[in-house]
XYZ file of C-alpha atoms in Angstrom:
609
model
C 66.411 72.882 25.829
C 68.080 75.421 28.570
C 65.646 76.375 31.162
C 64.332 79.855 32.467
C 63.454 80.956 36.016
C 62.260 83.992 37.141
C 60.557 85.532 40.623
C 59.802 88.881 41.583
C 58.453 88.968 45.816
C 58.893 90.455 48.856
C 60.894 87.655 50.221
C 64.392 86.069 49.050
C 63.810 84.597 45.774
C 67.357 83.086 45.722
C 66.266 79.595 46.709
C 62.818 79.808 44.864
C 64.534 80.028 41.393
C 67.535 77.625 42.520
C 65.089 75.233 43.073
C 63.277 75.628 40.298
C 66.912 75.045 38.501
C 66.512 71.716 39.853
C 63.557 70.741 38.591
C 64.344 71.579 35.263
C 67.886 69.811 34.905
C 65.985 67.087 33.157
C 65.999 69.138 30.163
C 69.465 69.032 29.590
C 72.297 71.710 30.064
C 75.871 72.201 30.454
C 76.192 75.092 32.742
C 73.955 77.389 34.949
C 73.610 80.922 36.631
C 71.801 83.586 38.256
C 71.197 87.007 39.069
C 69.644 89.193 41.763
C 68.908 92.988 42.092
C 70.028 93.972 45.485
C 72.617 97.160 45.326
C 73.571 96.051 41.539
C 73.408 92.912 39.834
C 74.773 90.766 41.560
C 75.311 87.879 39.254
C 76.850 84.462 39.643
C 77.246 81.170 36.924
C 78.795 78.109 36.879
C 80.015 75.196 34.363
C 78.146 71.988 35.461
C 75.312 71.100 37.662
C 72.989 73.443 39.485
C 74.608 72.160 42.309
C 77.849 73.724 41.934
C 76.342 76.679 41.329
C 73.931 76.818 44.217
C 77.316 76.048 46.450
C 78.560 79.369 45.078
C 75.709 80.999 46.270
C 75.681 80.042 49.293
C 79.387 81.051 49.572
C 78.539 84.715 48.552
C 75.182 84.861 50.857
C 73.095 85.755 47.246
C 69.875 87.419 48.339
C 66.990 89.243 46.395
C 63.735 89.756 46.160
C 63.883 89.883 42.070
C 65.843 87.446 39.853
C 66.339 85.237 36.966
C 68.050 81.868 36.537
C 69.208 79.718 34.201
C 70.353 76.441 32.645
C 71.993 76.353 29.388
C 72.803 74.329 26.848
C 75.476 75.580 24.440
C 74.683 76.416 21.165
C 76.414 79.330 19.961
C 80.297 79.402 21.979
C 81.481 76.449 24.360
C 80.556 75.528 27.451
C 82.619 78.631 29.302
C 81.623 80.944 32.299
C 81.649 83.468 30.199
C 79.414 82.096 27.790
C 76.363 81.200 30.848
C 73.741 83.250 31.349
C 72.369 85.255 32.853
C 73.834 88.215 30.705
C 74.581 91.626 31.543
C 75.137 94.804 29.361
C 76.576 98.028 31.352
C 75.484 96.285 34.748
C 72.366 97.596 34.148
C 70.299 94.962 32.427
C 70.227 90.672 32.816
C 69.038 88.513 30.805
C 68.100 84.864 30.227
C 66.992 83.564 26.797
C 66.517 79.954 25.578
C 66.183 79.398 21.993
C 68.262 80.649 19.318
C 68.195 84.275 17.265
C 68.983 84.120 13.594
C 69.852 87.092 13.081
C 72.252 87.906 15.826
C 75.234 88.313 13.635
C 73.597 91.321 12.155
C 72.388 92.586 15.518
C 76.080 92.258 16.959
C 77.536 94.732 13.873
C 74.762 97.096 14.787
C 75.291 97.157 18.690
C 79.167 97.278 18.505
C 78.561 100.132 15.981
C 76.678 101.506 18.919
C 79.575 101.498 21.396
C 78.621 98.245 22.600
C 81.228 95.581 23.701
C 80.771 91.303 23.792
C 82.067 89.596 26.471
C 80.679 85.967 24.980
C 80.266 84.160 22.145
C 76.859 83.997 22.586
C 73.916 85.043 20.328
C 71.735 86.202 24.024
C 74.638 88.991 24.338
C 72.775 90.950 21.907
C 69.323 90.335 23.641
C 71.066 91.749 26.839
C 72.454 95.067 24.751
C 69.258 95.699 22.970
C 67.074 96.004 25.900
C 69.770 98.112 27.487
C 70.091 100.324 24.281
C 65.702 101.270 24.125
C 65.798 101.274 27.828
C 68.272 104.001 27.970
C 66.056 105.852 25.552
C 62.906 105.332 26.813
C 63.548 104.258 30.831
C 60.372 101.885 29.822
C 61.258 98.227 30.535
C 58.740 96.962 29.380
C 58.444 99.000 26.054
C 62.405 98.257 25.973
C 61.631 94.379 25.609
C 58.843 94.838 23.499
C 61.055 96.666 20.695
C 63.826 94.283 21.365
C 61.302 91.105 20.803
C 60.564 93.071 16.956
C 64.343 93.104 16.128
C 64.671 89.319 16.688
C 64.394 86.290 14.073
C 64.477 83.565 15.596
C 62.897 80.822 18.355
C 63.288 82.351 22.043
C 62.098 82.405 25.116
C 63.408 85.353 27.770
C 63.592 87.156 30.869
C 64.822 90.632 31.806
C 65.640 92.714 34.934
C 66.604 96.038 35.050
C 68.263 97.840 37.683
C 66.688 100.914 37.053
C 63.481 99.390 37.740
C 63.529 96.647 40.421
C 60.092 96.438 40.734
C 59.439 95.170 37.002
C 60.501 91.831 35.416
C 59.787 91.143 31.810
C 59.801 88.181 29.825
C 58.811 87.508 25.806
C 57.775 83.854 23.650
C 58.316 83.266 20.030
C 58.656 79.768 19.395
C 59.960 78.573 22.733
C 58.080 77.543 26.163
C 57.402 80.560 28.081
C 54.523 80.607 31.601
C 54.061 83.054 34.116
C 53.025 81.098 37.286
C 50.693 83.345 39.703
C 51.131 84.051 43.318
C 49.836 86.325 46.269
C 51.594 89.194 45.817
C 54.079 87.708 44.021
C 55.008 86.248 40.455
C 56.886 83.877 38.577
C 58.635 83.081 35.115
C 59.724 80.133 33.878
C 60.281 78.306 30.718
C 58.084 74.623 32.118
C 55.363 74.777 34.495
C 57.384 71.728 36.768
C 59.848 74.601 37.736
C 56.999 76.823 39.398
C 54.893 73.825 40.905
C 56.476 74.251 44.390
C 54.969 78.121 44.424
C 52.244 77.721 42.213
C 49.472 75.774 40.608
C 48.045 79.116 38.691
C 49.891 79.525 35.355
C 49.686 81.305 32.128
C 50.460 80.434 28.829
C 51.833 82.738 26.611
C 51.394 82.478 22.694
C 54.001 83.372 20.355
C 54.696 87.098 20.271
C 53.151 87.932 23.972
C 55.278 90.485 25.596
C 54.772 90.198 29.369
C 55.340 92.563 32.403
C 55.726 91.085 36.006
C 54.979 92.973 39.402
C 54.079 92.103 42.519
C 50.742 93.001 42.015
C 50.330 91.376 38.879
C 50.890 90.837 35.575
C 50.285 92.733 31.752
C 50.384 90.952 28.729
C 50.600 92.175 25.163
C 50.407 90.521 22.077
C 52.772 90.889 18.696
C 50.310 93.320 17.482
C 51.232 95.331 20.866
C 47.341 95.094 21.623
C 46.782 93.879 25.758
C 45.331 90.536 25.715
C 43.759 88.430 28.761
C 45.195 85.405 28.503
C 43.660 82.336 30.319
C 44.641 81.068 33.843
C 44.847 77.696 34.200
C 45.148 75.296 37.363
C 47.926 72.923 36.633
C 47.513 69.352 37.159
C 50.869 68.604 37.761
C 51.551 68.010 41.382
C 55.391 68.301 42.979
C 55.374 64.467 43.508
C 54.589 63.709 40.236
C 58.426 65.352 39.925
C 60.018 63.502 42.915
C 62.112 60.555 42.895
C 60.703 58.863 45.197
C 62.428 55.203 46.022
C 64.073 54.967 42.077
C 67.461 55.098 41.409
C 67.127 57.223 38.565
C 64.048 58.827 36.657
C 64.360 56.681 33.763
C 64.017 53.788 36.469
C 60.935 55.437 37.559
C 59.194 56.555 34.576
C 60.353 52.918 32.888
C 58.289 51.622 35.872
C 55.595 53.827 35.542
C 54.287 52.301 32.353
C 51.360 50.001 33.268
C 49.902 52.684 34.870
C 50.411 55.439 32.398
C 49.160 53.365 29.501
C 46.134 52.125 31.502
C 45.203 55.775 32.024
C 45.699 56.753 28.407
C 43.234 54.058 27.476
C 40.950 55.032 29.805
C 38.644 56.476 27.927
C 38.358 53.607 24.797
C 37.753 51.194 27.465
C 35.210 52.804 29.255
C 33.303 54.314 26.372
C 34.505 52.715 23.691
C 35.679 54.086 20.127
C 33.924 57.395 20.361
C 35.709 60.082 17.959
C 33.890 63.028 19.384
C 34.596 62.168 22.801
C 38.342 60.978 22.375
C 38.889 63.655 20.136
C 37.090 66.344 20.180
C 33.734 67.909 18.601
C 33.873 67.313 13.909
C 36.656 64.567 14.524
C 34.599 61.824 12.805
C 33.152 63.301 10.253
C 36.649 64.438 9.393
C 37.891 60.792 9.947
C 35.530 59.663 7.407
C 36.694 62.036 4.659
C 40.205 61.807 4.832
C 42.099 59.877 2.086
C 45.692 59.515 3.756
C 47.404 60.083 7.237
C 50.888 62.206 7.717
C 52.570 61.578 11.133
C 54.856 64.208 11.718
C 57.475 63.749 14.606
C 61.373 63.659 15.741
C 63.454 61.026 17.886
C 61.524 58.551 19.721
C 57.987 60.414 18.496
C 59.398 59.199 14.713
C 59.687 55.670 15.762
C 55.715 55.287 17.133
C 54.757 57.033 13.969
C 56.625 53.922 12.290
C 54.772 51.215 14.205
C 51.498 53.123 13.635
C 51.712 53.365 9.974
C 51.211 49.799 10.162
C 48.431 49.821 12.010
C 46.812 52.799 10.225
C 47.134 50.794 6.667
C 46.921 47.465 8.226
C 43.478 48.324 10.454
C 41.933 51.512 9.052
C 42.897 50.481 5.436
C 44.332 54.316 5.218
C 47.601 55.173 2.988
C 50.021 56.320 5.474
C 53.307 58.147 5.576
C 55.664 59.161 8.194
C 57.880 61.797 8.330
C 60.434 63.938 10.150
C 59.409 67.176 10.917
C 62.667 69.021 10.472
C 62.573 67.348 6.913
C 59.001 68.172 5.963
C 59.217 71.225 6.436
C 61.768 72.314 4.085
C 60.855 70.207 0.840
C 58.539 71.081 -1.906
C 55.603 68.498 -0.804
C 52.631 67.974 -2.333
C 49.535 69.066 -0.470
C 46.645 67.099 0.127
C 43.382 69.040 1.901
C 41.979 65.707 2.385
C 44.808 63.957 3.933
C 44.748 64.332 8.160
C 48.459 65.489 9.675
C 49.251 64.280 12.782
C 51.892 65.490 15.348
C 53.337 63.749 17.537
C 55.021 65.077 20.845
C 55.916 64.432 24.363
C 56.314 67.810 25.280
C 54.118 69.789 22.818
C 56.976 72.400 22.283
C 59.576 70.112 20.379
C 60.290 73.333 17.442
C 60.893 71.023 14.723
C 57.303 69.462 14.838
C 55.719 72.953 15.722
C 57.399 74.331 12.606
C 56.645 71.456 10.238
C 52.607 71.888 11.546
C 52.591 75.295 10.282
C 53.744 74.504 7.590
C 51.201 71.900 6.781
C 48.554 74.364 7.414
C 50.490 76.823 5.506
C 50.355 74.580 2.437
C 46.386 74.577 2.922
C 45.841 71.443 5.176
C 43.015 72.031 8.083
C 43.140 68.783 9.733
C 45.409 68.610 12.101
C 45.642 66.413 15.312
C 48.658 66.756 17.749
C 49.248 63.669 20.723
C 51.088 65.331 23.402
C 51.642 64.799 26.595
C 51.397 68.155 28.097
C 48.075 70.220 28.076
C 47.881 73.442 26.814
C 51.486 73.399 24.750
C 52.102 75.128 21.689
C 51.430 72.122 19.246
C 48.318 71.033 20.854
C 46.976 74.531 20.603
C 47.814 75.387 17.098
C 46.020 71.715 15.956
C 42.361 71.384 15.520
C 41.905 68.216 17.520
C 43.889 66.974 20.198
C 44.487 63.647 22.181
C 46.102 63.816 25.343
C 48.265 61.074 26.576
C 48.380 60.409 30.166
C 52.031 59.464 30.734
C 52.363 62.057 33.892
C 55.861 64.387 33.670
C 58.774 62.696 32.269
C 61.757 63.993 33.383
C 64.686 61.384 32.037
C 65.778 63.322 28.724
C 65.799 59.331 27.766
C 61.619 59.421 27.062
C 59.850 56.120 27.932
C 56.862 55.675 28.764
C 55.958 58.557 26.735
C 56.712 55.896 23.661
C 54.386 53.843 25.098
C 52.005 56.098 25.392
C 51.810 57.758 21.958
C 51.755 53.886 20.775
C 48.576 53.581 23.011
C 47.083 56.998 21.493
C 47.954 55.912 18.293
C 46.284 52.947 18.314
C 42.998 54.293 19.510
C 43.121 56.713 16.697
C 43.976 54.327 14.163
C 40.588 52.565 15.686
C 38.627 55.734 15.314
C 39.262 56.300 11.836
C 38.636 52.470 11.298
C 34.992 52.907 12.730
C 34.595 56.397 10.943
C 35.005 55.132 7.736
C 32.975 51.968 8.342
C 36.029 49.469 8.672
C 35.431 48.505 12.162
C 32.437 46.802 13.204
C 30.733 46.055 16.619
C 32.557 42.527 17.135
C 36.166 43.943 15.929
C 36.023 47.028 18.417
C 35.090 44.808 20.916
C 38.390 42.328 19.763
C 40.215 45.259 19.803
C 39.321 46.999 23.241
C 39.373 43.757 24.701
C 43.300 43.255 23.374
C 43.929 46.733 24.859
C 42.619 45.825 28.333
C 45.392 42.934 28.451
C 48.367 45.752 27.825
C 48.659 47.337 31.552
C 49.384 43.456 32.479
C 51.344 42.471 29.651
C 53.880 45.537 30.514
C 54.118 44.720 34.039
C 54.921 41.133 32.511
C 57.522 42.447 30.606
C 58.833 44.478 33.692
C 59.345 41.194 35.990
C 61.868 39.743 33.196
C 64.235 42.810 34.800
C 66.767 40.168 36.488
C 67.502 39.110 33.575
C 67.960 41.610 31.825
C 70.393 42.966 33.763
C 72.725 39.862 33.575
C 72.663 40.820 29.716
C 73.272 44.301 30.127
C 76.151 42.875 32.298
C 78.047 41.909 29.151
C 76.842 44.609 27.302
C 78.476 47.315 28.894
C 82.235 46.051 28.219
C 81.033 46.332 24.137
C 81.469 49.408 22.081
C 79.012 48.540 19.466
C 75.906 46.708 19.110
C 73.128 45.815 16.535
C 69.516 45.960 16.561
C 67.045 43.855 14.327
C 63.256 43.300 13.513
C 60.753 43.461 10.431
C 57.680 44.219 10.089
C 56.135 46.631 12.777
C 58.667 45.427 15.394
C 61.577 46.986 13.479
C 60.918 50.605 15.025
C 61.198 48.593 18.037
C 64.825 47.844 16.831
C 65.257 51.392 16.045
C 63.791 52.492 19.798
C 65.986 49.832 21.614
C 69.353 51.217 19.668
C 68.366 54.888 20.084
C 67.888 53.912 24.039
C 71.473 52.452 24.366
C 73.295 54.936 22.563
C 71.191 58.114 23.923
C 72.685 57.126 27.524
C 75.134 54.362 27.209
C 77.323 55.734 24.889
C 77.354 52.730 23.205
C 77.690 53.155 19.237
C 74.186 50.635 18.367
C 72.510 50.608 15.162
C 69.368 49.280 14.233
C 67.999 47.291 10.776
C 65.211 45.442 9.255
C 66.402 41.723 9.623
C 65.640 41.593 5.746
C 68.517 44.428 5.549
C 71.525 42.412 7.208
C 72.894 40.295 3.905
C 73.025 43.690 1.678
C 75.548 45.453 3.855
C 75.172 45.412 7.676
C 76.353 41.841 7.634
C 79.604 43.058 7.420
C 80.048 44.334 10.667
C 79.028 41.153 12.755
C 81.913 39.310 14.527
C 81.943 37.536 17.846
C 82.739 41.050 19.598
C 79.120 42.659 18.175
C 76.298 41.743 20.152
C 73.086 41.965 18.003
C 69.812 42.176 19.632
C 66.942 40.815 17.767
C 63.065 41.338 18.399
C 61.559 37.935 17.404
C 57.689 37.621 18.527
C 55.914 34.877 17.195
C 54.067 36.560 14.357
C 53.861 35.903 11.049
C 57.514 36.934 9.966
C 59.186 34.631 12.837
C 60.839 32.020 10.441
C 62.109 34.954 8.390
C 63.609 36.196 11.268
C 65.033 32.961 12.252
C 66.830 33.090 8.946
C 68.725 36.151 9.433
C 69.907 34.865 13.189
C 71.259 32.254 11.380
C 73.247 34.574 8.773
C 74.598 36.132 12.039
C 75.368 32.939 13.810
C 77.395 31.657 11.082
C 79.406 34.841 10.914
C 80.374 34.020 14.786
C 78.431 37.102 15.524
C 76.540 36.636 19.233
C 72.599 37.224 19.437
C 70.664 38.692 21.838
C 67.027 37.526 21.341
C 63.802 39.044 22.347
C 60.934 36.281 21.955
C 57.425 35.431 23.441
C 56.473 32.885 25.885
C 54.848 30.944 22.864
C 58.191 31.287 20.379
C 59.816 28.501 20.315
C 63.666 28.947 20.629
C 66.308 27.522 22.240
C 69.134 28.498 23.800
C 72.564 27.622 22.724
C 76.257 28.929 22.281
C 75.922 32.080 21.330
C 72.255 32.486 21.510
C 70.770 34.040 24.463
C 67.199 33.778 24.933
C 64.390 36.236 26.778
C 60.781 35.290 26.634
C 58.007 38.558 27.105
C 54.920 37.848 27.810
C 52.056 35.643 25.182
C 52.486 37.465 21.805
C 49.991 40.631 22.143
C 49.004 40.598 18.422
C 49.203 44.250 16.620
C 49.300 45.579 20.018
C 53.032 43.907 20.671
C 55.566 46.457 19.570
C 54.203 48.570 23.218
C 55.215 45.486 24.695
C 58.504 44.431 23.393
C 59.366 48.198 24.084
C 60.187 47.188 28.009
C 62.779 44.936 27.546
C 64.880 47.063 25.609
C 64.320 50.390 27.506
C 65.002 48.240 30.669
C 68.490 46.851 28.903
C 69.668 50.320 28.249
C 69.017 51.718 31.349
C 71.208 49.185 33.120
C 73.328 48.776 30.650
C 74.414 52.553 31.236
C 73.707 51.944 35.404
C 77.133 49.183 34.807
C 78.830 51.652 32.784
C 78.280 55.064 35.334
C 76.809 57.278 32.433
C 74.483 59.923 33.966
C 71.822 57.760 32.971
C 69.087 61.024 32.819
C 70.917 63.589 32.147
C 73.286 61.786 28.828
C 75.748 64.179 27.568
C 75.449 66.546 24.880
C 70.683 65.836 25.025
C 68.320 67.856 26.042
C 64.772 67.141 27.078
C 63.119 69.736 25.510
C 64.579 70.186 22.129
C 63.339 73.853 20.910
C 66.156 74.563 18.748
C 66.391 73.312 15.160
C-alpha cells in the first residue's frame, strides 16, 4: 500500500519521481506529495490523483536535484492535506514512510515532551521528528535514521532528506518493500522496482532492518546489527512496456487478456521437462515432497481462494491432507505444529505483510519446509522460504488481481503433481494425462475470452442491481467466491458467494426477482446437484445467471440465462471458469463508471495488517 519515490542527481529529479508516482498508482492511494531541496524544502501534496498534484507542480516551477515522493493511503487520520506526506519537522527534515508504526502513540508523548509540535494525525509525523531530534545531535543523517529505525515497532518502509545535508538521502525496511535502483552518478529509492524501471534496470533489495545511505556516487548499506553488508545487485526483468497500457481500456482489461499467455509461460517448464521437483522447485524439494504428511496454504484475498481450489487437488491427486488458511488468522492462534507438514505461501506480490508474518511464524513454531508462489522475484516471502516457484504472470498493475489467480492455480497444480510423483502417486501414463490436460489450458482461456460479447450484455443488467449472488460446489465454489470478490472489489456491487448445497439453510432468503445469482455449473460430477439448487432459486422468482460448458446441457428459459465456456477441462476447470466472471466484473463496473483499477478504499500492495 502507499508508494515511495526517491532520487538524488545532478539533474531535476522533479519529473523522475512524478513519474515514478504514476507508475505506482496501481497500488492504491488517496492522496500524494512531494518534496525537493533547493533553498529549503520546498514541499507540495495533494488529495487525489498524482495528476492533480503534478499540475501543482508545474504551477510552482518545482525543481531539485534531491527529492522524495509519495502516494498514500490513509491509515492513521483522513484523507486531508495535512495528513499527505511527505512530512516535515522544523523545515529541516522530509519524510516518506509506508507501513504503519505501533508504537507511535508513545513516540508522540515523548517528542511533544521534547518541544515538538504535530501538524497531522499521522503516525509518520513522529518518523519526521525523530530523525530531526538525533540529527540535531549528531548532524549525521545517516546515523540519525539509523537510531530512529531502533525506536520503531512496527512494518515501514522510508525515505529522508535533510536540508543540512543535500547531498545524502536515506531510506530504512522493516517489513515493507524497500529497493534502491542504481544509476551513473545518480540513485534512486522506491518502494516497487516498476517505479524506477524508466531510470534503471540495476536494483537492490533490502532485507528487513537495512539502513541505507544514497549519494551520487553510490550507495552504503547497513544491517539491524549496524554491521555494512553488500547486498546483491540484480538486473530486473521487468521492462517499461510490460507497465504500459498499450491499446486496453483499462489494466484489468489488459492483464484479464493477458492470461493465455501468462499461464502458458508458467507451465513452461512441466511441459517441456515434465514433473521434475528439483528443477521446478529447487535443489531437496522431492525428497521433502516425499516426507511430508500434510500441506498448509497460507494466503489473503484472491491468494485464499486458489488455495481453496488446490486443496482439492492436493487431497484429490496427491492423496495429501490439506488445509487452507488465512494468514492474518494463523498467525495469531495457538496451532498445532507439524515438522512434517510442508507450508505454502501464496502471493502475487511477495510482500503482502499478513502472509510474510504468518510464514515466520510457521517457522517460528519449528516448521522448515516452506515454499512461497509469487509472482515477483526476489520479494520478501520468496526469500525467507526454502523453495520457491515463480509464476510468470508479468506485472499486474489493476489492484483487481487476475491473471495472477490464474497463475497461482497453474503453479498450484504443478506442485500438487510434484508431490503426487514424489510420493509415488503419479505414474508415467497419469503425468503424461495430466501434462497433456495442461497443454489444452492456454486455448481453453482464450476460449473463454471470445464469450466477451456476451458477457457484456449480462453485465448490462447487472450494473442497475445492488446485490448479487454467487454459487458452486465442489472445487468450483472458490470460483463463486473469486467471481463475487471481483464484482464487489470494483463494482461496488454488494455480491456474496455460497456453496449451492448452502442456499436452503439461510441464503435462500435473500433471492427475489431483483437478485441476480450467478451460478458456476460445469458438467462434472455434482451438475444435477447443482441443477437442484437453480431450481430452489427459480421457484423463489429469483433470476439465474449460469456459467456452463459446451457439453452441459441447459436450456434457456424465463429467467434463466445461459453461457457455455469451453469442453469441461476436468480438475483443471476452475482456471477456466475464472474468465467469465473476471470478464463480467470488469464490465459490469466499465457500465457503472467505477475506476475500474484503482476501486476505492484497495490497495495493490497490502503491507499493513
Amino acid at each position: 500500500m502507499c508508494g515511495i519515490v526517491g532520487a538524488i542527481a545532478s539533474r531535476d529529479v522533479v519529473p523522475i519521481l512524478t513519474e515514478g508516482l504514476k507508475r505506482l498508482e496501481y497500488r492504491g492511494y488517496d492522496s500524494a506529495g512531494i518534496a525537493v531541496l533547493n533553498d529549503g524544502i520546498r514541499r507540495v501534496r495533494r488529495v487525489g490523483r498524482v495528476v492533480e498534484m503534478e499540475n501543482a507542480v508545474r504551477a510552482e516551477d518545482l525543481k531539485g536535484i534531491i527529492g522524495i515522493a509519495h502516494t498514500r493511503w490513509a491509515t492513521h487520520g483522513g484523507v486531508t492535506e495535512s495528513n499527505a506526506h511527505p512530512h516535515v519537522s522544523n523545515d529541516e527534515i522530509a519524510v516518506v514512510h509506508n507501513g504503519i508504526i505501533e508504537n507511535h502513540e508513545e513516540q508522540r508523548a515523548r517528542l511533544k515532551g521534547l518541544g515538538y509540535v504535530f501538524e497531522s494525525q499521522t503516525d509518520t509525523e513522529v518518523v519526521a521528528h525523530l530523525v530531526h531530534h538525533y540529527f540535531k545531535a549528531s548532524g549525521d543523517l545517516f546515523l540519525a535514521t539509523r537510531k530512529t529505525a531502533a525506536d520503531l515497532r512496527g512494518a515501514y518502509a522510508i525515505g529522508v532528506v535533510a536540508l543540512a545535508d543535500p547531498d545524502t538521502m536515506t531510506g530504512a525496511r522493516m517489513g515493507c518493500p524497500l529497493v534502491v535502483g542504481l544509476g551513473d552518478g545518480e540513485n534512486f529509492l522506491a518502494s516497487d522496482v516498476s517505479a524506477l524501471i524508466a531510470e534503471t534496470r540495476r536494483v537492490i533489495y533490502l532485507e528487513d532492518g537495512d539502513v541505507v545511505a544514497l549519494q551520487r556516487s553510490g550507495v552504503r548499506v547497513v544491517d539491524r546489527a549496524g554491521t555494512e553488508v553488500h547486498r546483491v545487485v540484480h538486473i530486473s526483468e521487468l521492462s517499461a512496456n510490460a507497465v504500459d497500457l498499450g491499446p486496453y481500456q483499462h489494466y484489468m482489461q489488459k492483464e484479464i487478456h493477458e492470461q493465455p499467455r501468462a499461464v502458458s509461460d508458467t507451465l513452461e517448464g512441466v511441459i517441456d521437462s515434465g514433473v521434475d521437483a528439483e528443477g521446478l522447485f529447487g535443489a531437496g524439494s522431492e525428497s521433502v515432497f516425499r516426507d511430508i504428511d500434510s500441506v498448509l496454504l497460507l494466503a489473503s484475498g484472491t491468494s485464499y481462494y486458489a488455495g481453496l481450489v488446490a486443496r482439492f487437488w492436493m487431497e484429490g491427486v496427491a492423496r495429501v491432507p490439506c488445509s487452507v488458511e488465512l494468514g492474518h488468522e494463523y498467525r495469531y492462534r495457538d496451532s498445532i505444529p507439524n515438522a512434517r507438514q510442508l507450508i505454502v505461501t501464496i502471493s502475487q506480490s511477495g510482500e503482502t505483510l499478513d502472509t510474510m508474518e504468518a510464514l515466520k511464524r510457521a517457522k517460528e513454531l519449528g516448521q522448515p519446509h516452506t515454499l512461497s508462489i509469487c509472482n515477483v522475484r526476489e520479494s520478501a516471502i520468496p526469500r525467507a522460504s526454502r523453495f520457491v516457484f515463480y509464476t510468470r504472470a508479468g506485472a499486474e498493475i489493476g489492484v483487481a488481481s487476475t491473471k495472477a489467480f490464474t497463475t497461482q492455480l497453474a503453479a498450484l497444480f504443478t506442485l500438487t503433481l510434484a508431490i503426487a510423483k514424489a510420493k509415488g502417486r503419479l505414474g508415467p501414463t497419469a503425468e503424461s494425462d495430466a501434462i497433456a490436460q495442461l497443454r489444452f489450458v492456454p486455448g481453453s482461456i482464450q476460449h473463454a475470452l471470445n464469450l466477451e460479447p456476451q458477457i457484456q450484455a449480462w453485465a448490462e443488467r447487472f450494473a442497475q442491481r445492488e446485490h448479487a449472488l454467487f454459487l458452486g460446489r465442489g472445487i468450483h465454489y472458490p470460483v463463486a467466491l473469486e467471481g463475487a470478490l471481483k464484482l464487489k472489489e470494483i463494482s461496488y456491487i454488494h455480491a456474496e458467494a455460497y456453496p449451492a448445497g448452502e442456499l436452503k439453510h439461510g441464503p435462500l432468503a435473500l433471492v427475489d426477482a431483483s437478485m441476480p445469482v450467478v451460478v458456476i455449473a460445469p458438467n462434472d460430477a455434482l451438475l444435477e446437484k447443482v441443477k437442484s439448487n437453480m431450481q430452489e432459486v427459480r421457484a423463489r422468482g429469483g433470476e439465474l445467471y449460469v456459467f456452463a460448458d459446451l457439453d452441459s446441457h441447459f436450456t434457456e428459459s424465463e429467467g434463466v440465462h445461459v453461457i457455455r465456456t469451453p469442453r469441461h477441462a476436468g480438475l483443471l476447470s476452475p482456471i477456466v471458469h475464472a474468465i467469465p466472471v473476471q470478464l463480467l466484473a470488469y464490465h459490469t463496473a466499465l457500465r457503472r463508471g467505477t475506476d475500474v483499477d484503482k476501486p476505492r478504499n484497495l490497495a495493490k500492495a497490502v503491507t499493513v495488517e
